[in-house]
Amino acid sequence: MKLAGKVVLITGASEGIGAACAEACRKRGARLALSARNETKLNQVAGVDGLAIPGDLTQPETRRLIVERTVAHYGTIDVLINNAGAGLYVAAHLAPMEQARQLFELNFFAMLEMSQLAAAVMRKQESGSIVNVSSIAGKLTLPWFTLYSASKHAVCALTDGLRMELKRDGIHAITVCPGYVDTGFQSHVIAGRPPLVMQRSRPLRITAERCAEAIVRGIERNARTVVTPVSGWLLMAAARMFPSLVDWQLERMYSKAR
Ligand SMILES: NC(=O)c1ccc[n+]([C@@H]2O[C@H](COP(=O)([O-])OP(=O)(O)OC[C@H]3O[C@@H](n4cnc5c(N)ncnc54)[C@H](OP(=O)(O)O)[C@@H]3O)[C@@H](O)[C@H]2O)c1
């Protein structure tokens, strides 16, 4: 899908990957509707021409408001980039259920409901793209990030299913699997701290701008899955072909980091 003149709704757009996606879409002539909690940062990213809709996505009424206000302002939604998300660095066997639920409310249920609301609009025009930002952790489970990996695996499954469910309505769904993107993500966690091995991680590290370019190019070419950096495909292939070996290596890294 070419983005010039298209209405692009982006969640988690106040900073990081979402803000970089907004910039990349703006450069291509898209009309922007942006959401996140921090109104000041959101207004800065939206600028004079974009629509800023502040709110907490863990609240179902916020999800409805975002879609309603976007449609009221622009008349439609062509692309939804479901990007808002957060990490949780607490072992799954110890995590309080409240934290696990909070994680899934943002990383999975908000994406699901935003997809439902946007799909209802897109079905009327028989076109649209739903872009769900998962992670390489959505393709292989990282032991310092078990519950986050579980939420992102759920996002991958949801997106694959939506693609098949909505194909005949002219709606395309794209899964995005970034590696390590240099944003404030590691300090915005629900709880816990990333192990040192992750804080210093160099492989698979890219800027938010590079990640956003990969996402936008994925939308333009109707990609099925965007993996960025592309070397992430190697890791995912290794996890499929040699699961015990990859588990062994990840467990060693995890144990050393504790
Ligand atoms: N950074 C990485 O290494 C990496 C790797 C793979 C995947 N990802 C995924 O990429 C996405 C974006 O991450 P990022 O790196 O850009 O992180 P980030 O810099 O922490 O940005 C997260 C965005 O989500 C918004 N957000 C957080 N909680 C929210 C809530 N309850 N309601 C509404 N908005 C909320 C934040 O805005 P407010 O605080 O203003 O609400 C912010 O705009 C996430 O889904 C993440 O899981 C990141």
mmCIF file of N, CA and C in Angstrom, residues 56-176:
data_model
loop_
_atom_site.group_PDB
_atom_site.id
_atom_site.type_symbol
_atom_site.label_atom_id
_atom_site.label_comp_id
_atom_site.label_asym_id
_atom_site.label_seq_id
_atom_site.Cartn_x
_atom_site.Cartn_y
_atom_site.Cartn_z
ATOM 1 N N ASP A 56 -4.732 5.956 28.028
ATOM 2 C CA ASP A 56 -4.107 4.704 28.476
ATOM 3 C C ASP A 56 -4.776 3.532 27.765
ATOM 4 N N LEU A 57 -4.006 2.820 26.962
ATOM 5 C CA LEU A 57 -4.561 1.738 26.132
ATOM 6 C C LEU A 57 -4.986 0.505 26.920
ATOM 7 N N THR A 58 -4.620 0.450 28.213
ATOM 8 C CA THR A 58 -5.091 -0.699 28.993
ATOM 9 C C THR A 58 -6.574 -0.522 29.344
ATOM 10 N N GLN A 59 -7.111 0.681 29.078
ATOM 11 C CA GLN A 59 -8.534 0.947 29.343
ATOM 12 C C GLN A 59 -9.340 0.755 28.054
ATOM 13 N N PRO A 60 -10.296 -0.178 28.035
ATOM 14 C CA PRO A 60 -11.070 -0.403 26.809
ATOM 15 C C PRO A 60 -11.744 0.858 26.270
ATOM 16 N N GLU A 61 -12.184 1.777 27.157
ATOM 17 C CA GLU A 61 -12.868 2.985 26.643
ATOM 18 C C GLU A 61 -11.888 3.874 25.859
ATOM 19 N N THR A 62 -10.595 3.831 26.238
ATOM 20 C CA THR A 62 -9.596 4.603 25.472
ATOM 21 C C THR A 62 -9.490 4.061 24.051
ATOM 22 N N ARG A 63 -9.504 2.728 23.920
ATOM 23 C CA ARG A 63 -9.372 2.111 22.583
ATOM 24 C C ARG A 63 -10.514 2.583 21.685
ATOM 25 N N ARG A 64 -11.726 2.567 22.240
ATOM 26 C CA ARG A 64 -12.889 2.986 21.438
ATOM 27 C C ARG A 64 -12.780 4.475 21.063
ATOM 28 N N LEU A 65 -12.345 5.279 22.051
ATOM 29 C CA LEU A 65 -12.219 6.721 21.819
ATOM 30 C C LEU A 65 -11.200 7.020 20.709
ATOM 31 N N ILE A 66 -10.079 6.294 20.715
ATOM 32 C CA ILE A 66 -9.023 6.534 19.708
ATOM 33 C C ILE A 66 -9.587 6.302 18.303
ATOM 34 N N VAL A 67 -10.301 5.202 18.140
ATOM 35 C CA VAL A 67 -10.833 4.866 16.811
ATOM 36 C C VAL A 67 -11.942 5.849 16.430
ATOM 37 N N GLU A 68 -12.834 6.136 17.378
ATOM 38 C CA GLU A 68 -13.939 7.073 17.086
ATOM 39 C C GLU A 68 -13.415 8.450 16.695
ATOM 40 N N ARG A 69 -12.415 8.948 17.441
ATOM 41 C CA ARG A 69 -11.908 10.299 17.144
ATOM 42 C C ARG A 69 -11.160 10.330 15.814
ATOM 43 N N THR A 70 -10.467 9.240 15.495
ATOM 44 C CA THR A 70 -9.744 9.194 14.206
ATOM 45 C C THR A 70 -10.746 9.228 13.049
ATOM 46 N N VAL A 71 -11.804 8.427 13.173
ATOM 47 C CA VAL A 71 -12.805 8.370 12.095
ATOM 48 C C VAL A 71 -13.565 9.704 12.005
ATOM 49 N N ALA A 72 -13.869 10.294 13.169
ATOM 50 C CA ALA A 72 -14.582 11.582 13.154
ATOM 51 C C ALA A 72 -13.733 12.652 12.459
ATOM 52 N N HIS A 73 -12.411 12.597 12.667
ATOM 53 C CA HIS A 73 -11.519 13.631 12.121
ATOM 54 C C HIS A 73 -11.203 13.410 10.638
ATOM 55 N N TYR A 74 -10.858 12.148 10.290
ATOM 56 C CA TYR A 74 -10.371 11.884 8.922
ATOM 57 C C TYR A 74 -11.396 11.127 8.053
ATOM 58 N N GLY A 75 -12.424 10.575 8.694
ATOM 59 C CA GLY A 75 -13.427 9.821 7.923
ATOM 60 C C GLY A 75 -13.130 8.350 7.773
ATOM 61 N N THR A 76 -11.887 7.912 8.026
ATOM 62 C CA THR A 76 -11.531 6.506 7.873
ATOM 63 C C THR A 76 -10.215 6.174 8.564
ATOM 64 N N ILE A 77 -9.831 4.892 8.485
ATOM 65 C CA ILE A 77 -8.496 4.451 8.924
ATOM 66 C C ILE A 77 -7.985 3.516 7.830
ATOM 67 N N ASP A 78 -6.832 3.831 7.256
ATOM 68 C CA ASP A 78 -6.254 2.954 6.224
ATOM 69 C C ASP A 78 -5.242 1.986 6.808
ATOM 70 N N VAL A 79 -4.468 2.471 7.777
ATOM 71 C CA VAL A 79 -3.423 1.627 8.379
ATOM 72 C C VAL A 79 -3.488 1.792 9.893
ATOM 73 N N LEU A 80 -3.481 0.674 10.600
ATOM 74 C CA LEU A 80 -3.340 0.704 12.064
ATOM 75 C C LEU A 80 -1.981 0.105 12.398
ATOM 76 N N ILE A 81 -1.130 0.873 13.079
ATOM 77 C CA ILE A 81 0.138 0.308 13.576
ATOM 78 C C ILE A 81 -0.020 0.125 15.085
ATOM 79 N N ASN A 82 -0.252 -1.113 15.484
ATOM 80 C CA ASN A 82 -0.422 -1.491 16.891
ATOM 81 C C ASN A 82 0.972 -1.658 17.481
ATOM 82 N N ASN A 83 1.493 -0.577 18.051
ATOM 83 C CA ASN A 83 2.905 -0.585 18.463
ATOM 84 C C ASN A 83 3.108 -0.513 19.975
ATOM 85 N N ALA A 84 2.168 0.090 20.726
ATOM 86 C CA ALA A 84 2.380 0.275 22.173
ATOM 87 C C ALA A 84 2.643 -1.069 22.846
ATOM 88 N N GLY A 85 3.615 -1.084 23.728
ATOM 89 C CA GLY A 85 3.925 -2.328 24.441
ATOM 90 C C GLY A 85 4.943 -2.049 25.531
ATOM 91 N N ALA A 86 5.110 -3.008 26.435
ATOM 92 C CA ALA A 86 6.080 -2.848 27.523
ATOM 93 C C ALA A 86 6.651 -4.205 27.894
ATOM 94 N N GLY A 87 7.777 -4.176 28.632
ATOM 95 C CA GLY A 87 8.457 -5.408 29.039
ATOM 96 C C GLY A 87 8.169 -5.760 30.488
ATOM 97 N N LEU A 88 8.517 -6.984 30.843
ATOM 98 C CA LEU A 88 8.391 -7.456 32.235
ATOM 99 C C LEU A 88 9.526 -8.447 32.481
ATOM 100 N N TYR A 89 10.524 -7.991 33.272
ATOM 101 C CA TYR A 89 11.694 -8.845 33.530
ATOM 102 C C TYR A 89 11.550 -9.529 34.889
ATOM 103 N N VAL A 90 10.499 -10.330 35.033
ATOM 104 C CA VAL A 90 10.304 -11.099 36.273
ATOM 105 C C VAL A 90 10.070 -12.549 35.845
ATOM 106 N N ALA A 91 10.768 -13.493 36.508
ATOM 107 C CA ALA A 91 10.636 -14.902 36.120
ATOM 108 C C ALA A 91 9.173 -15.339 36.174
ATOM 109 N N ALA A 92 8.762 -16.122 35.183
ATOM 110 C CA ALA A 92 7.346 -16.532 35.092
ATOM 111 C C ALA A 92 6.910 -17.319 36.327
ATOM 112 N N HIS A 93 7.837 -18.116 36.913
ATOM 113 C CA HIS A 93 7.418 -18.929 38.064
ATOM 114 C C HIS A 93 7.282 -18.099 39.341
ATOM 115 N N LEU A 94 7.670 -16.825 39.276
ATOM 116 C CA LEU A 94 7.569 -15.955 40.454
ATOM 117 C C LEU A 94 6.653 -14.750 40.257
ATOM 118 N N ALA A 95 6.331 -14.450 39.009
ATOM 119 C CA ALA A 95 5.637 -13.174 38.716
ATOM 120 C C ALA A 95 4.267 -13.094 39.368
ATOM 121 N N PRO A 96 3.976 -11.982 40.047
ATOM 122 C CA PRO A 96 2.610 -11.785 40.568
ATOM 123 C C PRO A 96 1.624 -11.782 39.396
ATOM 124 N N MET A 97 0.487 -12.426 39.588
ATOM 125 C CA MET A 97 -0.500 -12.517 38.506
ATOM 126 C C MET A 97 -0.931 -11.134 38.030
ATOM 127 N N GLU A 98 -0.952 -10.172 38.954
ATOM 128 C CA GLU A 98 -1.375 -8.823 38.600
ATOM 129 C C GLU A 98 -0.448 -8.242 37.511
ATOM 130 N N GLN A 99 0.876 -8.499 37.679
ATOM 131 C CA GLN A 99 1.829 -7.982 36.673
ATOM 132 C C GLN A 99 1.665 -8.714 35.343
ATOM 133 N N ALA A 100 1.441 -10.027 35.420
ATOM 134 C CA ALA A 100 1.257 -10.801 34.182
ATOM 135 C C ALA A 100 0.020 -10.299 33.438
ATOM 136 N N ARG A 101 -1.045 -10.023 34.190
ATOM 137 C CA ARG A 101 -2.290 -9.549 33.558
ATOM 138 C C ARG A 101 -2.104 -8.160 32.948
ATOM 139 N N GLN A 102 -1.366 -7.301 33.675
ATOM 140 C CA GLN A 102 -1.092 -5.940 33.180
ATOM 141 C C GLN A 102 -0.337 -6.013 31.847
ATOM 142 N N LEU A 103 0.641 -6.927 31.796
ATOM 143 C CA LEU A 103 1.446 -7.104 30.571
ATOM 144 C C LEU A 103 0.564 -7.526 29.399
ATOM 145 N N PHE A 104 -0.266 -8.523 29.633
ATOM 146 C CA PHE A 104 -1.121 -9.025 28.547
ATOM 147 C C PHE A 104 -2.207 -8.009 28.166
ATOM 148 N N GLU A 105 -2.659 -7.212 29.125
ATOM 149 C CA GLU A 105 -3.678 -6.202 28.808
ATOM 150 C C GLU A 105 -3.139 -5.216 27.774
ATOM 151 N N LEU A 106 -1.870 -4.808 27.948
ATOM 152 C CA LEU A 106 -1.275 -3.850 27.007
ATOM 153 C C LEU A 106 -0.752 -4.559 25.755
ATOM 154 N N ASN A 107 0.078 -5.587 25.942
ATOM 155 C CA ASN A 107 0.775 -6.193 24.795
ATOM 156 C C ASN A 107 -0.140 -7.040 23.921
ATOM 157 N N PHE A 108 -1.198 -7.599 24.497
ATOM 158 C CA PHE A 108 -2.063 -8.457 23.686
ATOM 159 C C PHE A 108 -3.500 -7.936 23.576
ATOM 160 N N PHE A 109 -4.193 -7.748 24.700
ATOM 161 C CA PHE A 109 -5.622 -7.404 24.600
ATOM 162 C C PHE A 109 -5.854 -6.037 23.949
ATOM 163 N N ALA A 110 -4.965 -5.067 24.210
ATOM 164 C CA ALA A 110 -5.121 -3.764 23.548
ATOM 165 C C ALA A 110 -4.964 -3.934 22.035
ATOM 166 N N MET A 111 -3.989 -4.736 21.608
ATOM 167 C CA MET A 111 -3.788 -4.975 20.163
ATOM 168 C C MET A 111 -4.996 -5.676 19.558
ATOM 169 N N LEU A 112 -5.513 -6.668 20.291
ATOM 170 C CA LEU A 112 -6.684 -7.400 19.787
ATOM 171 C C LEU A 112 -7.874 -6.454 19.599
ATOM 172 N N GLU A 113 -8.161 -5.666 20.645
ATOM 173 C CA GLU A 113 -9.359 -4.821 20.538
ATOM 174 C C GLU A 113 -9.173 -3.704 19.517
ATOM 175 N N MET A 114 -7.970 -3.126 19.448
ATOM 176 C CA MET A 114 -7.714 -2.096 18.427
ATOM 177 C C MET A 114 -7.867 -2.709 17.033
ATOM 178 N N SER A 115 -7.407 -3.952 16.863
ATOM 179 C CA SER A 115 -7.544 -4.626 15.555
ATOM 180 C C SER A 115 -9.019 -4.822 15.218
ATOM 181 N N GLN A 116 -9.804 -5.228 16.211
ATOM 182 C CA GLN A 116 -11.246 -5.441 15.979
ATOM 183 C C GLN A 116 -11.930 -4.137 15.560
ATOM 184 N N LEU A 117 -11.618 -3.068 16.318
ATOM 185 C CA LEU A 117 -12.275 -1.778 16.049
ATOM 186 C C LEU A 117 -11.870 -1.224 14.683
ATOM 187 N N ALA A 118 -10.564 -1.345 14.361
ATOM 188 C CA ALA A 118 -10.092 -0.824 13.064
ATOM 189 C C ALA A 118 -10.610 -1.700 11.922
ATOM 190 N N ALA A 119 -10.662 -3.012 12.132
ATOM 191 C CA ALA A 119 -11.140 -3.920 11.072
ATOM 192 C C ALA A 119 -12.583 -3.590 10.694
ATOM 193 N N ALA A 120 -13.398 -3.201 11.686
ATOM 194 C CA ALA A 120 -14.797 -2.861 11.399
ATOM 195 C C ALA A 120 -14.868 -1.656 10.450
ATOM 196 N N VAL A 121 -13.951 -0.709 10.631
ATOM 197 C CA VAL A 121 -13.906 0.471 9.747
ATOM 198 C C VAL A 121 -13.366 0.058 8.364
ATOM 199 N N MET A 122 -12.293 -0.721 8.361
ATOM 200 C CA MET A 122 -11.628 -1.099 7.101
ATOM 201 C C MET A 122 -12.504 -2.011 6.236
ATOM 202 N N ARG A 123 -13.301 -2.854 6.885
ATOM 203 C CA ARG A 123 -14.163 -3.771 6.111
ATOM 204 C C ARG A 123 -15.152 -3.005 5.248
ATOM 205 N N LYS A 124 -15.601 -1.835 5.760
ATOM 206 C CA LYS A 124 -16.571 -1.033 4.992
ATOM 207 C C LYS A 124 -15.949 -0.536 3.693
ATOM 208 N N GLN A 125 -14.648 -0.230 3.717
ATOM 209 C CA GLN A 125 -13.999 0.294 2.501
ATOM 210 C C GLN A 125 -13.275 -0.821 1.737
ATOM 211 N N GLU A 126 -13.342 -2.029 2.299
ATOM 212 C CA GLU A 126 -12.720 -3.217 1.686
ATOM 213 C C GLU A 126 -11.226 -3.032 1.425
ATOM 214 N N SER A 127 -10.553 -2.330 2.327
ATOM 215 C CA SER A 127 -9.091 -2.223 2.241
ATOM 216 C C SER A 127 -8.543 -1.751 3.580
ATOM 217 N N GLY A 128 -7.261 -2.051 3.787
ATOM 218 C CA GLY A 128 -6.593 -1.599 5.004
ATOM 219 C C GLY A 128 -5.451 -2.523 5.378
ATOM 220 N N SER A 129 -4.582 -2.005 6.244
ATOM 221 C CA SER A 129 -3.470 -2.824 6.754
ATOM 222 C C SER A 129 -3.444 -2.725 8.274
ATOM 223 N N ILE A 130 -3.307 -3.875 8.910
ATOM 224 C CA ILE A 130 -3.146 -3.914 10.369
ATOM 225 C C ILE A 130 -1.733 -4.423 10.641
ATOM 226 N N VAL A 131 -0.946 -3.593 11.314
ATOM 227 C CA VAL A 131 0.469 -3.902 11.544
ATOM 228 C C VAL A 131 0.660 -4.112 13.038
ATOM 229 N N ASN A 132 1.017 -5.319 13.441
ATOM 230 C CA ASN A 132 1.181 -5.611 14.859
ATOM 231 C C ASN A 132 2.647 -5.775 15.219
ATOM 232 N N VAL A 133 3.124 -4.935 16.130
ATOM 233 C CA VAL A 133 4.541 -4.998 16.504
ATOM 234 C C VAL A 133 4.718 -6.062 17.582
ATOM 235 N N SER A 134 5.319 -7.170 17.157
ATOM 236 C CA SER A 134 5.669 -8.248 18.076
ATOM 237 C C SER A 134 7.141 -8.071 18.425
ATOM 238 N N SER A 135 7.941 -9.112 18.255
ATOM 239 C CA SER A 135 9.362 -9.067 18.621
ATOM 240 C C SER A 135 9.997 -10.364 18.138
ATOM 241 N N ILE A 136 11.323 -10.374 18.073
ATOM 242 C CA ILE A 136 11.983 -11.667 17.833
ATOM 243 C C ILE A 136 11.656 -12.598 19.009
ATOM 244 N N ALA A 137 11.398 -11.990 20.183
ATOM 245 C CA ALA A 137 10.966 -12.781 21.347
ATOM 246 C C ALA A 137 9.579 -13.392 21.132
ATOM 247 N N GLY A 138 8.901 -12.996 20.058
ATOM 248 C CA GLY A 138 7.624 -13.625 19.695
ATOM 249 C C GLY A 138 7.812 -14.857 18.837
ATOM 250 N N LYS A 139 9.066 -15.115 18.462
ATOM 251 C CA LYS A 139 9.375 -16.298 17.649
ATOM 252 C C LYS A 139 10.244 -17.289 18.411
ATOM 253 N N LEU A 140 11.050 -16.794 19.361
ATOM 254 C CA LEU A 140 11.772 -17.703 20.244
ATOM 255 C C LEU A 140 11.737 -17.150 21.662
ATOM 256 N N THR A 141 11.621 -18.041 22.638
ATOM 257 C CA THR A 141 11.405 -17.602 24.025
ATOM 258 C C THR A 141 12.722 -17.278 24.713
ATOM 259 N N LEU A 142 12.806 -16.066 25.259
ATOM 260 C CA LEU A 142 14.001 -15.642 25.985
ATOM 261 C C LEU A 142 13.752 -15.857 27.476
ATOM 262 N N PRO A 143 14.617 -16.587 28.190
ATOM 263 C CA PRO A 143 14.326 -16.968 29.576
ATOM 264 C C PRO A 143 14.291 -15.792 30.559
ATOM 265 N N TRP A 144 14.949 -14.676 30.230
ATOM 266 C CA TRP A 144 14.875 -13.497 31.110
ATOM 267 C C TRP A 144 13.617 -12.682 30.810
ATOM 268 N N PHE A 145 12.831 -13.195 29.852
ATOM 269 C CA PHE A 145 11.707 -12.436 29.316
ATOM 270 C C PHE A 145 10.561 -13.386 28.986
ATOM 271 N N THR A 146 10.337 -14.402 29.849
ATOM 272 C CA THR A 146 9.394 -15.469 29.491
ATOM 273 C C THR A 146 7.983 -14.944 29.235
ATOM 274 N N LEU A 147 7.463 -14.131 30.148
ATOM 275 C CA LEU A 147 6.076 -13.672 29.982
ATOM 276 C C LEU A 147 5.948 -12.682 28.830
ATOM 277 N N TYR A 148 6.953 -11.833 28.662
ATOM 278 C CA TYR A 148 6.958 -10.923 27.508
ATOM 279 C C TYR A 148 6.967 -11.752 26.216
ATOM 280 N N SER A 149 7.831 -12.788 26.181
ATOM 281 C CA SER A 149 7.881 -13.660 24.992
ATOM 282 C C SER A 149 6.512 -14.288 24.752
ATOM 283 N N ALA A 150 5.857 -14.720 25.832
ATOM 284 C CA ALA A 150 4.520 -15.335 25.684
ATOM 285 C C ALA A 150 3.537 -14.333 25.080
ATOM 286 N N SER A 151 3.591 -13.079 25.549
ATOM 287 C CA SER A 151 2.651 -12.067 25.017
ATOM 288 C C SER A 151 2.941 -11.802 23.545
ATOM 289 N N LYS A 152 4.223 -11.811 23.168
ATOM 290 C CA LYS A 152 4.581 -11.523 21.775
ATOM 291 C C LYS A 152 4.333 -12.741 20.868
ATOM 292 N N HIS A 153 4.453 -13.965 21.410
ATOM 293 C CA HIS A 153 4.046 -15.158 20.636
ATOM 294 C C HIS A 153 2.544 -15.052 20.331
ATOM 295 N N ALA A 154 1.780 -14.595 21.329
ATOM 296 C CA ALA A 154 0.325 -14.445 21.125
ATOM 297 C C ALA A 154 0.046 -13.417 20.031
ATOM 298 N N VAL A 155 0.843 -12.354 19.988
ATOM 299 C CA VAL A 155 0.662 -11.330 18.943
ATOM 300 C C VAL A 155 0.936 -11.937 17.559
ATOM 301 N N CYS A 156 1.981 -12.764 17.460
ATOM 302 C CA CYS A 156 2.303 -13.403 16.163
ATOM 303 C C CYS A 156 1.137 -14.286 15.714
ATOM 304 N N ALA A 157 0.609 -15.085 16.623
ATOM 305 C CA ALA A 157 -0.506 -15.985 16.272
ATOM 306 C C ALA A 157 -1.741 -15.175 15.879
ATOM 307 N N LEU A 158 -2.028 -14.128 16.649
ATOM 308 C CA LEU A 158 -3.181 -13.266 16.339
ATOM 309 C C LEU A 158 -3.055 -12.689 14.926
ATOM 310 N N THR A 159 -1.871 -12.186 14.616
ATOM 311 C CA THR A 159 -1.682 -11.509 13.322
ATOM 312 C C THR A 159 -1.809 -12.501 12.162
ATOM 313 N N ASP A 160 -1.223 -13.690 12.338
ATOM 314 C CA ASP A 160 -1.356 -14.719 11.282
ATOM 315 C C ASP A 160 -2.832 -15.063 11.068
ATOM 316 N N GLY A 161 -3.575 -15.191 12.159
ATOM 317 C CA GLY A 161 -4.997 -15.530 12.055
ATOM 318 C C GLY A 161 -5.801 -14.410 11.412
ATOM 319 N N LEU A 162 -5.525 -13.161 11.829
ATOM 320 C CA LEU A 162 -6.243 -12.016 11.250
ATOM 321 C C LEU A 162 -6.014 -11.941 9.744
ATOM 322 N N ARG A 163 -4.762 -12.238 9.320
ATOM 323 C CA ARG A 163 -4.441 -12.168 7.879
ATOM 324 C C ARG A 163 -5.345 -13.108 7.084
ATOM 325 N N MET A 164 -5.558 -14.306 7.639
ATOM 326 C CA MET A 164 -6.405 -15.283 6.927
ATOM 327 C C MET A 164 -7.880 -14.924 7.061
ATOM 328 N N GLU A 165 -8.300 -14.500 8.267
ATOM 329 C CA GLU A 165 -9.715 -14.148 8.486
ATOM 330 C C GLU A 165 -10.170 -13.008 7.581
ATOM 331 N N LEU A 166 -9.269 -12.025 7.376
ATOM 332 C CA LEU A 166 -9.684 -10.763 6.742
ATOM 333 C C LEU A 166 -9.244 -10.608 5.293
ATOM 334 N N LYS A 167 -8.575 -11.643 4.761
ATOM 335 C CA LYS A 167 -8.047 -11.547 3.387
ATOM 336 C C LYS A 167 -9.144 -11.165 2.393
ATOM 337 N N ARG A 168 -10.292 -11.819 2.482
ATOM 338 C CA ARG A 168 -11.362 -11.553 1.494
ATOM 339 C C ARG A 168 -12.101 -10.247 1.740
ATOM 340 N N ASP A 169 -11.754 -9.568 2.848
ATOM 341 C CA ASP A 169 -12.286 -8.220 3.088
ATOM 342 C C ASP A 169 -11.302 -7.166 2.591
ATOM 343 N N GLY A 170 -10.200 -7.616 1.979
ATOM 344 C CA GLY A 170 -9.218 -6.663 1.441
ATOM 345 C C GLY A 170 -8.295 -6.096 2.506
ATOM 346 N N ILE A 171 -8.255 -6.759 3.667
ATOM 347 C CA ILE A 171 -7.420 -6.246 4.771
ATOM 348 C C ILE A 171 -6.204 -7.166 4.948
ATOM 349 N N HIS A 172 -5.040 -6.524 5.013
ATOM 350 C CA HIS A 172 -3.793 -7.288 5.138
ATOM 351 C C HIS A 172 -3.216 -7.097 6.548
ATOM 352 N N ALA A 173 -2.704 -8.171 7.137
ATOM 353 C CA ALA A 173 -2.101 -8.067 8.485
ATOM 354 C C ALA A 173 -0.614 -8.399 8.411
ATOM 355 N N ILE A 174 0.176 -7.590 9.093
ATOM 356 C CA ILE A 174 1.643 -7.721 9.051
ATOM 357 C C ILE A 174 2.180 -7.892 10.472
ATOM 358 N N THR A 175 3.048 -8.881 10.648
ATOM 359 C CA THR A 175 3.730 -9.058 11.932
ATOM 360 C C THR A 175 5.101 -8.399 11.843
ATOM 361 N N VAL A 176 5.450 -7.634 12.875
ATOM 362 C CA VAL A 176 6.778 -7.014 12.908
ATOM 363 C C VAL A 176 7.575 -7.629 14.056
#
